[in-house]
């Protein structure tokens, strides 16, 4: 007999997770350092900028749309101890990736003017991606602090 009164509770049966969740669990879960996040984000944005130049003729909208998932991946794949670096790295990587996409002028000064113009006109994508990364980092930071306080509490 289980409880008083002879009522037994049914045993919970564990069902297998759906296929989509199982596939997501098999996805890589790297934990990059601050330097690794900078290299990952910068190299990926540079590669996406070159790809955008080749396929879409340097479309700044396509580049901005591609920037958003890179920000999310960067915020998810950073180590807990290096969470602070993500909101700093993401805008730098945006600027690095703009080099092949920005309009080209005559000489070095024309190239810089094109880069600064692209940064000014695409600030919405830059702020949006940085906001996504900072939000994910903040959520991870709060969860980390809650786990830490839960571990440090004595059992009741």
C-alpha atoms as an extended CHARMM CRD file, in Angstrom:
* protein
*
       156  EXT
         1         1  UNK       CA              0.0000000000        0.0000000000        0.0000000000  PROA      1               0.0000000000
         2         2  UNK       CA              1.2730000000        3.4010000000       -0.8980000000  PROA      2               0.0000000000
         3         3  UNK       CA             -0.5000000000        6.1400000000        1.0420000000  PROA      3               0.0000000000
         4         4  UNK       CA             -2.9960000000        6.3490000000        3.8100000000  PROA      4               0.0000000000
         5         5  UNK       CA             -6.3600000000        5.2120000000        2.5780000000  PROA      5               0.0000000000
         6         6  UNK       CA             -4.9550000000        2.7400000000        0.0890000000  PROA      6               0.0000000000
         7         7  UNK       CA             -4.7100000000        5.1510000000       -2.8380000000  PROA      7               0.0000000000
         8         8  UNK       CA             -1.7300000000        4.5560000000       -5.0740000000  PROA      8               0.0000000000
         9         9  UNK       CA             -0.3440000000        7.2500000000       -7.3100000000  PROA      9               0.0000000000
        10        10  UNK       CA              0.3980000000        6.2780000000      -10.8900000000  PROA      10              0.0000000000
        11        11  UNK       CA              4.0490000000        6.0720000000      -11.7640000000  PROA      11              0.0000000000
        12        12  UNK       CA              5.1880000000        8.7080000000      -14.2320000000  PROA      12              0.0000000000
        13        13  UNK       CA              6.1760000000        7.1940000000      -17.5470000000  PROA      13              0.0000000000
        14        14  UNK       CA              9.0080000000        8.8980000000      -19.3580000000  PROA      14              0.0000000000
        15        15  UNK       CA              8.3570000000        9.2820000000      -23.0520000000  PROA      15              0.0000000000
        16        16  UNK       CA             11.0850000000        9.8200000000      -25.6150000000  PROA      16              0.0000000000
        17        17  UNK       CA             11.5870000000       13.3830000000      -26.7810000000  PROA      17              0.0000000000
        18        18  UNK       CA             10.2790000000       14.3950000000      -30.2040000000  PROA      18              0.0000000000
        19        19  UNK       CA             12.6510000000       14.1030000000      -33.1550000000  PROA      19              0.0000000000
        20        20  UNK       CA             13.2910000000       17.8590000000      -33.3810000000  PROA      20              0.0000000000
        21        21  UNK       CA             14.4000000000       18.0720000000      -29.7680000000  PROA      21              0.0000000000
        22        22  UNK       CA             16.6110000000       15.0200000000      -30.1320000000  PROA      22              0.0000000000
        23        23  UNK       CA             18.2560000000       16.6010000000      -33.1700000000  PROA      23              0.0000000000
        24        24  UNK       CA             18.8060000000       19.8460000000      -31.2520000000  PROA      24              0.0000000000
        25        25  UNK       CA             20.4460000000       17.9220000000      -28.4210000000  PROA      25              0.0000000000
        26        26  UNK       CA             22.9090000000       16.4170000000      -30.8890000000  PROA      26              0.0000000000
        27        27  UNK       CA             23.8900000000       19.8670000000      -32.1780000000  PROA      27              0.0000000000
        28        28  UNK       CA             27.3600000000       21.0570000000      -31.1820000000  PROA      28              0.0000000000
        29        29  UNK       CA             27.5190000000       22.9850000000      -27.9590000000  PROA      29              0.0000000000
        30        30  UNK       CA             30.9300000000       24.6330000000      -27.9860000000  PROA      30              0.0000000000
        31        31  UNK       CA             32.0260000000       26.9160000000      -25.2030000000  PROA      31              0.0000000000
        32        32  UNK       CA             34.2910000000       29.5650000000      -26.6450000000  PROA      32              0.0000000000
        33        33  UNK       CA             36.5610000000       31.8770000000      -24.6970000000  PROA      33              0.0000000000
        34        34  UNK       CA             36.4270000000       35.6330000000      -25.1440000000  PROA      34              0.0000000000
        35        35  UNK       CA             39.1650000000       35.4820000000      -27.7690000000  PROA      35              0.0000000000
        36        36  UNK       CA             37.5130000000       32.5040000000      -29.4510000000  PROA      36              0.0000000000
        37        37  UNK       CA             34.2000000000       34.3560000000      -29.6150000000  PROA      37              0.0000000000
        38        38  UNK       CA             35.9330000000       37.3540000000      -31.1750000000  PROA      38              0.0000000000
        39        39  UNK       CA             37.6370000000       35.2010000000      -33.7930000000  PROA      39              0.0000000000
        40        40  UNK       CA             34.4880000000       33.1810000000      -34.4790000000  PROA      40              0.0000000000
        41        41  UNK       CA             32.2250000000       36.1850000000      -34.8500000000  PROA      41              0.0000000000
        42        42  UNK       CA             34.7140000000       38.3000000000      -36.8040000000  PROA      42              0.0000000000
        43        43  UNK       CA             35.6980000000       35.5260000000      -39.2100000000  PROA      43              0.0000000000
        44        44  UNK       CA             32.1060000000       34.4520000000      -39.7660000000  PROA      44              0.0000000000
        45        45  UNK       CA             30.9380000000       38.0030000000      -40.4530000000  PROA      45              0.0000000000
        46        46  UNK       CA             33.8550000000       38.5580000000      -42.8420000000  PROA      46              0.0000000000
        47        47  UNK       CA             32.9860000000       35.3310000000      -44.6580000000  PROA      47              0.0000000000
        48        48  UNK       CA             29.3060000000       36.2820000000      -44.8080000000  PROA      48              0.0000000000
        49        49  UNK       CA             30.2410000000       39.7290000000      -46.0910000000  PROA      49              0.0000000000
        50        50  UNK       CA             32.3050000000       38.1610000000      -48.8870000000  PROA      50              0.0000000000
        51        51  UNK       CA             29.4850000000       35.7370000000      -49.6420000000  PROA      51              0.0000000000
        52        52  UNK       CA             27.0040000000       38.6110000000      -49.7410000000  PROA      52              0.0000000000
        53        53  UNK       CA             29.3070000000       40.4760000000      -52.1220000000  PROA      53              0.0000000000
        54        54  UNK       CA             29.5070000000       37.4740000000      -54.4550000000  PROA      54              0.0000000000
        55        55  UNK       CA             25.8910000000       36.3290000000      -54.4110000000  PROA      55              0.0000000000
        56        56  UNK       CA             23.8300000000       39.4680000000      -53.8290000000  PROA      56              0.0000000000
        57        57  UNK       CA             26.0660000000       42.2770000000      -55.0510000000  PROA      57              0.0000000000
        58        58  UNK       CA             26.7960000000       43.7230000000      -51.5860000000  PROA      58              0.0000000000
        59        59  UNK       CA             23.2350000000       43.9950000000      -50.3090000000  PROA      59              0.0000000000
        60        60  UNK       CA             23.3800000000       45.6740000000      -46.9120000000  PROA      60              0.0000000000
        61        61  UNK       CA             19.9430000000       44.3290000000      -45.9700000000  PROA      61              0.0000000000
        62        62  UNK       CA             21.0420000000       40.7340000000      -46.5790000000  PROA      62              0.0000000000
        63        63  UNK       CA             24.1850000000       41.4020000000      -44.5650000000  PROA      63              0.0000000000
        64        64  UNK       CA             22.1280000000       42.8160000000      -41.6900000000  PROA      64              0.0000000000
        65        65  UNK       CA             19.7470000000       39.8540000000      -41.7040000000  PROA      65              0.0000000000
        66        66  UNK       CA             22.6860000000       37.4300000000      -41.6510000000  PROA      66              0.0000000000
        67        67  UNK       CA             24.1940000000       39.3630000000      -38.7360000000  PROA      67              0.0000000000
        68        68  UNK       CA             21.3110000000       38.5840000000      -36.3610000000  PROA      68              0.0000000000
        69        69  UNK       CA             21.7580000000       34.7810000000      -36.1000000000  PROA      69              0.0000000000
        70        70  UNK       CA             25.5210000000       35.2460000000      -35.7640000000  PROA      70              0.0000000000
        71        71  UNK       CA             24.8430000000       37.4470000000      -32.7300000000  PROA      71              0.0000000000
        72        72  UNK       CA             22.5880000000       34.8050000000      -31.2060000000  PROA      72              0.0000000000
        73        73  UNK       CA             25.1210000000       32.0180000000      -31.8130000000  PROA      73              0.0000000000
        74        74  UNK       CA             27.8960000000       34.1240000000      -30.3510000000  PROA      74              0.0000000000
        75        75  UNK       CA             25.8920000000       34.7880000000      -27.1900000000  PROA      75              0.0000000000
        76        76  UNK       CA             24.9180000000       31.1330000000      -26.8080000000  PROA      76              0.0000000000
        77        77  UNK       CA             28.3530000000       29.6330000000      -27.4660000000  PROA      77              0.0000000000
        78        78  UNK       CA             30.4390000000       31.8180000000      -25.1500000000  PROA      78              0.0000000000
        79        79  UNK       CA             31.7000000000       30.4240000000      -21.8430000000  PROA      79              0.0000000000
        80        80  UNK       CA             30.0160000000       31.6200000000      -18.6570000000  PROA      80              0.0000000000
        81        81  UNK       CA             33.1250000000       33.4180000000      -17.4980000000  PROA      81              0.0000000000
        82        82  UNK       CA             33.3900000000       35.3940000000      -20.7400000000  PROA      82              0.0000000000
        83        83  UNK       CA             29.7930000000       36.5680000000      -21.0830000000  PROA      83              0.0000000000
        84        84  UNK       CA             30.8530000000       40.1930000000      -20.7420000000  PROA      84              0.0000000000
        85        85  UNK       CA             32.8390000000       40.1050000000      -23.9830000000  PROA      85              0.0000000000
        86        86  UNK       CA             29.9010000000       39.3860000000      -26.2940000000  PROA      86              0.0000000000
        87        87  UNK       CA             28.3240000000       42.8850000000      -26.4280000000  PROA      87              0.0000000000
        88        88  UNK       CA             31.8090000000       44.2530000000      -27.1830000000  PROA      88              0.0000000000
        89        89  UNK       CA             32.7700000000       41.7040000000      -29.8380000000  PROA      89              0.0000000000
        90        90  UNK       CA             29.5420000000       41.7640000000      -31.8460000000  PROA      90              0.0000000000
        91        91  UNK       CA             29.7420000000       45.3980000000      -33.0820000000  PROA      91              0.0000000000
        92        92  UNK       CA             33.4160000000       44.9720000000      -33.9450000000  PROA      92              0.0000000000
        93        93  UNK       CA             32.5810000000       41.8780000000      -35.9940000000  PROA      93              0.0000000000
        94        94  UNK       CA             29.8070000000       43.8180000000      -37.7440000000  PROA      94              0.0000000000
        95        95  UNK       CA             32.3360000000       46.4500000000      -38.8090000000  PROA      95              0.0000000000
        96        96  UNK       CA             34.8550000000       43.8110000000      -39.9210000000  PROA      96              0.0000000000
        97        97  UNK       CA             32.2620000000       42.0880000000      -42.0840000000  PROA      97              0.0000000000
        98        98  UNK       CA             31.2220000000       45.3790000000      -43.6730000000  PROA      98              0.0000000000
        99        99  UNK       CA             34.6190000000       45.7940000000      -45.3410000000  PROA      99              0.0000000000
       100       100  UNK       CA             33.7870000000       43.6910000000      -48.4360000000  PROA      100             0.0000000000
       101       101  UNK       CA             30.1780000000       44.9170000000      -48.5310000000  PROA      101             0.0000000000
       102       102  UNK       CA             30.6890000000       48.6820000000      -48.1820000000  PROA      102             0.0000000000
       103       103  UNK       CA             30.8060000000       50.8860000000      -51.2590000000  PROA      103             0.0000000000
       104       104  UNK       CA             34.2300000000       51.3900000000      -52.7320000000  PROA      104             0.0000000000
       105       105  UNK       CA             35.5400000000       54.8430000000      -53.4250000000  PROA      105             0.0000000000
       106       106  UNK       CA             38.7820000000       56.0480000000      -54.9510000000  PROA      106             0.0000000000
       107       107  UNK       CA             41.7420000000       55.2330000000      -52.7320000000  PROA      107             0.0000000000
       108       108  UNK       CA             41.9300000000       54.5430000000      -49.0290000000  PROA      108             0.0000000000
       109       109  UNK       CA             39.9300000000       57.5940000000      -47.9970000000  PROA      109             0.0000000000
       110       110  UNK       CA             37.0850000000       56.6210000000      -50.3350000000  PROA      110             0.0000000000
       111       111  UNK       CA             37.0750000000       53.1460000000      -48.8310000000  PROA      111             0.0000000000
       112       112  UNK       CA             36.8410000000       54.5880000000      -45.3040000000  PROA      112             0.0000000000
       113       113  UNK       CA             34.0240000000       56.9330000000      -46.3230000000  PROA      113             0.0000000000
       114       114  UNK       CA             32.1180000000       53.9460000000      -47.7450000000  PROA      114             0.0000000000
       115       115  UNK       CA             32.6880000000       51.9630000000      -44.5590000000  PROA      115             0.0000000000
       116       116  UNK       CA             31.5650000000       54.8060000000      -42.2800000000  PROA      116             0.0000000000
       117       117  UNK       CA             28.5420000000       55.4610000000      -44.4700000000  PROA      117             0.0000000000
       118       118  UNK       CA             27.5590000000       51.7970000000      -44.2820000000  PROA      118             0.0000000000
       119       119  UNK       CA             27.9850000000       51.8410000000      -40.4970000000  PROA      119             0.0000000000
       120       120  UNK       CA             25.8120000000       54.9390000000      -40.2330000000  PROA      120             0.0000000000
       121       121  UNK       CA             23.0480000000       53.7210000000      -42.5230000000  PROA      121             0.0000000000
       122       122  UNK       CA             22.9610000000       50.1850000000      -41.1260000000  PROA      122             0.0000000000
       123       123  UNK       CA             22.9730000000       51.1730000000      -37.4470000000  PROA      123             0.0000000000
       124       124  UNK       CA             19.5650000000       49.5570000000      -36.9470000000  PROA      124             0.0000000000
       125       125  UNK       CA             20.9400000000       46.1060000000      -37.7670000000  PROA      125             0.0000000000
       126       126  UNK       CA             23.9490000000       46.7860000000      -35.5770000000  PROA      126             0.0000000000
       127       127  UNK       CA             21.8370000000       47.8620000000      -32.5990000000  PROA      127             0.0000000000
       128       128  UNK       CA             19.3580000000       45.0310000000      -33.1230000000  PROA      128             0.0000000000
       129       129  UNK       CA             22.0480000000       42.3540000000      -33.2150000000  PROA      129             0.0000000000
       130       130  UNK       CA             23.8170000000       43.8250000000      -30.2200000000  PROA      130             0.0000000000
       131       131  UNK       CA             20.4930000000       43.9180000000      -28.3450000000  PROA      131             0.0000000000
       132       132  UNK       CA             19.8590000000       40.2530000000      -29.1760000000  PROA      132             0.0000000000
       133       133  UNK       CA             23.3240000000       39.2670000000      -27.9800000000  PROA      133             0.0000000000
       134       134  UNK       CA             23.1050000000       41.3890000000      -24.8240000000  PROA      134             0.0000000000
       135       135  UNK       CA             19.6470000000       40.0050000000      -23.9920000000  PROA      135             0.0000000000
       136       136  UNK       CA             20.7830000000       36.4070000000      -24.3480000000  PROA      136             0.0000000000
       137       137  UNK       CA             23.8970000000       37.1240000000      -22.3010000000  PROA      137             0.0000000000
       138       138  UNK       CA             21.8010000000       38.7700000000      -19.5780000000  PROA      138             0.0000000000
       139       139  UNK       CA             19.4450000000       35.7850000000      -19.4090000000  PROA      139             0.0000000000
       140       140  UNK       CA             22.4070000000       33.4050000000      -19.1660000000  PROA      140             0.0000000000
       141       141  UNK       CA             23.9880000000       35.5890000000      -16.4710000000  PROA      141             0.0000000000
       142       142  UNK       CA             20.7970000000       35.6100000000      -14.3640000000  PROA      142             0.0000000000
       143       143  UNK       CA             20.4070000000       31.8290000000      -14.7080000000  PROA      143             0.0000000000
       144       144  UNK       CA             24.0380000000       31.3670000000      -13.6890000000  PROA      144             0.0000000000
       145       145  UNK       CA             23.5510000000       33.5260000000      -10.5800000000  PROA      145             0.0000000000
       146       146  UNK       CA             20.3630000000       31.6640000000       -9.6180000000  PROA      146             0.0000000000
       147       147  UNK       CA             22.1220000000       28.3080000000       -9.9160000000  PROA      147             0.0000000000
       148       148  UNK       CA             25.0210000000       29.5940000000       -7.8570000000  PROA      148             0.0000000000
       149       149  UNK       CA             22.7430000000       30.8510000000       -5.0600000000  PROA      149             0.0000000000
       150       150  UNK       CA             20.7010000000       27.6350000000       -5.1390000000  PROA      150             0.0000000000
       151       151  UNK       CA             23.8800000000       25.5910000000       -4.6900000000  PROA      151             0.0000000000
       152       152  UNK       CA             25.1130000000       27.7350000000       -1.8360000000  PROA      152             0.0000000000
       153       153  UNK       CA             21.8740000000       27.5100000000        0.1680000000  PROA      153             0.0000000000
       154       154  UNK       CA             21.8190000000       24.8590000000        2.8640000000  PROA      154             0.0000000000
       155       155  UNK       CA             19.1980000000       22.1400000000        2.3740000000  PROA      155             0.0000000000
       156       156  UNK       CA             16.0060000000       22.6170000000        4.3910000000  PROA      156             0.0000000000
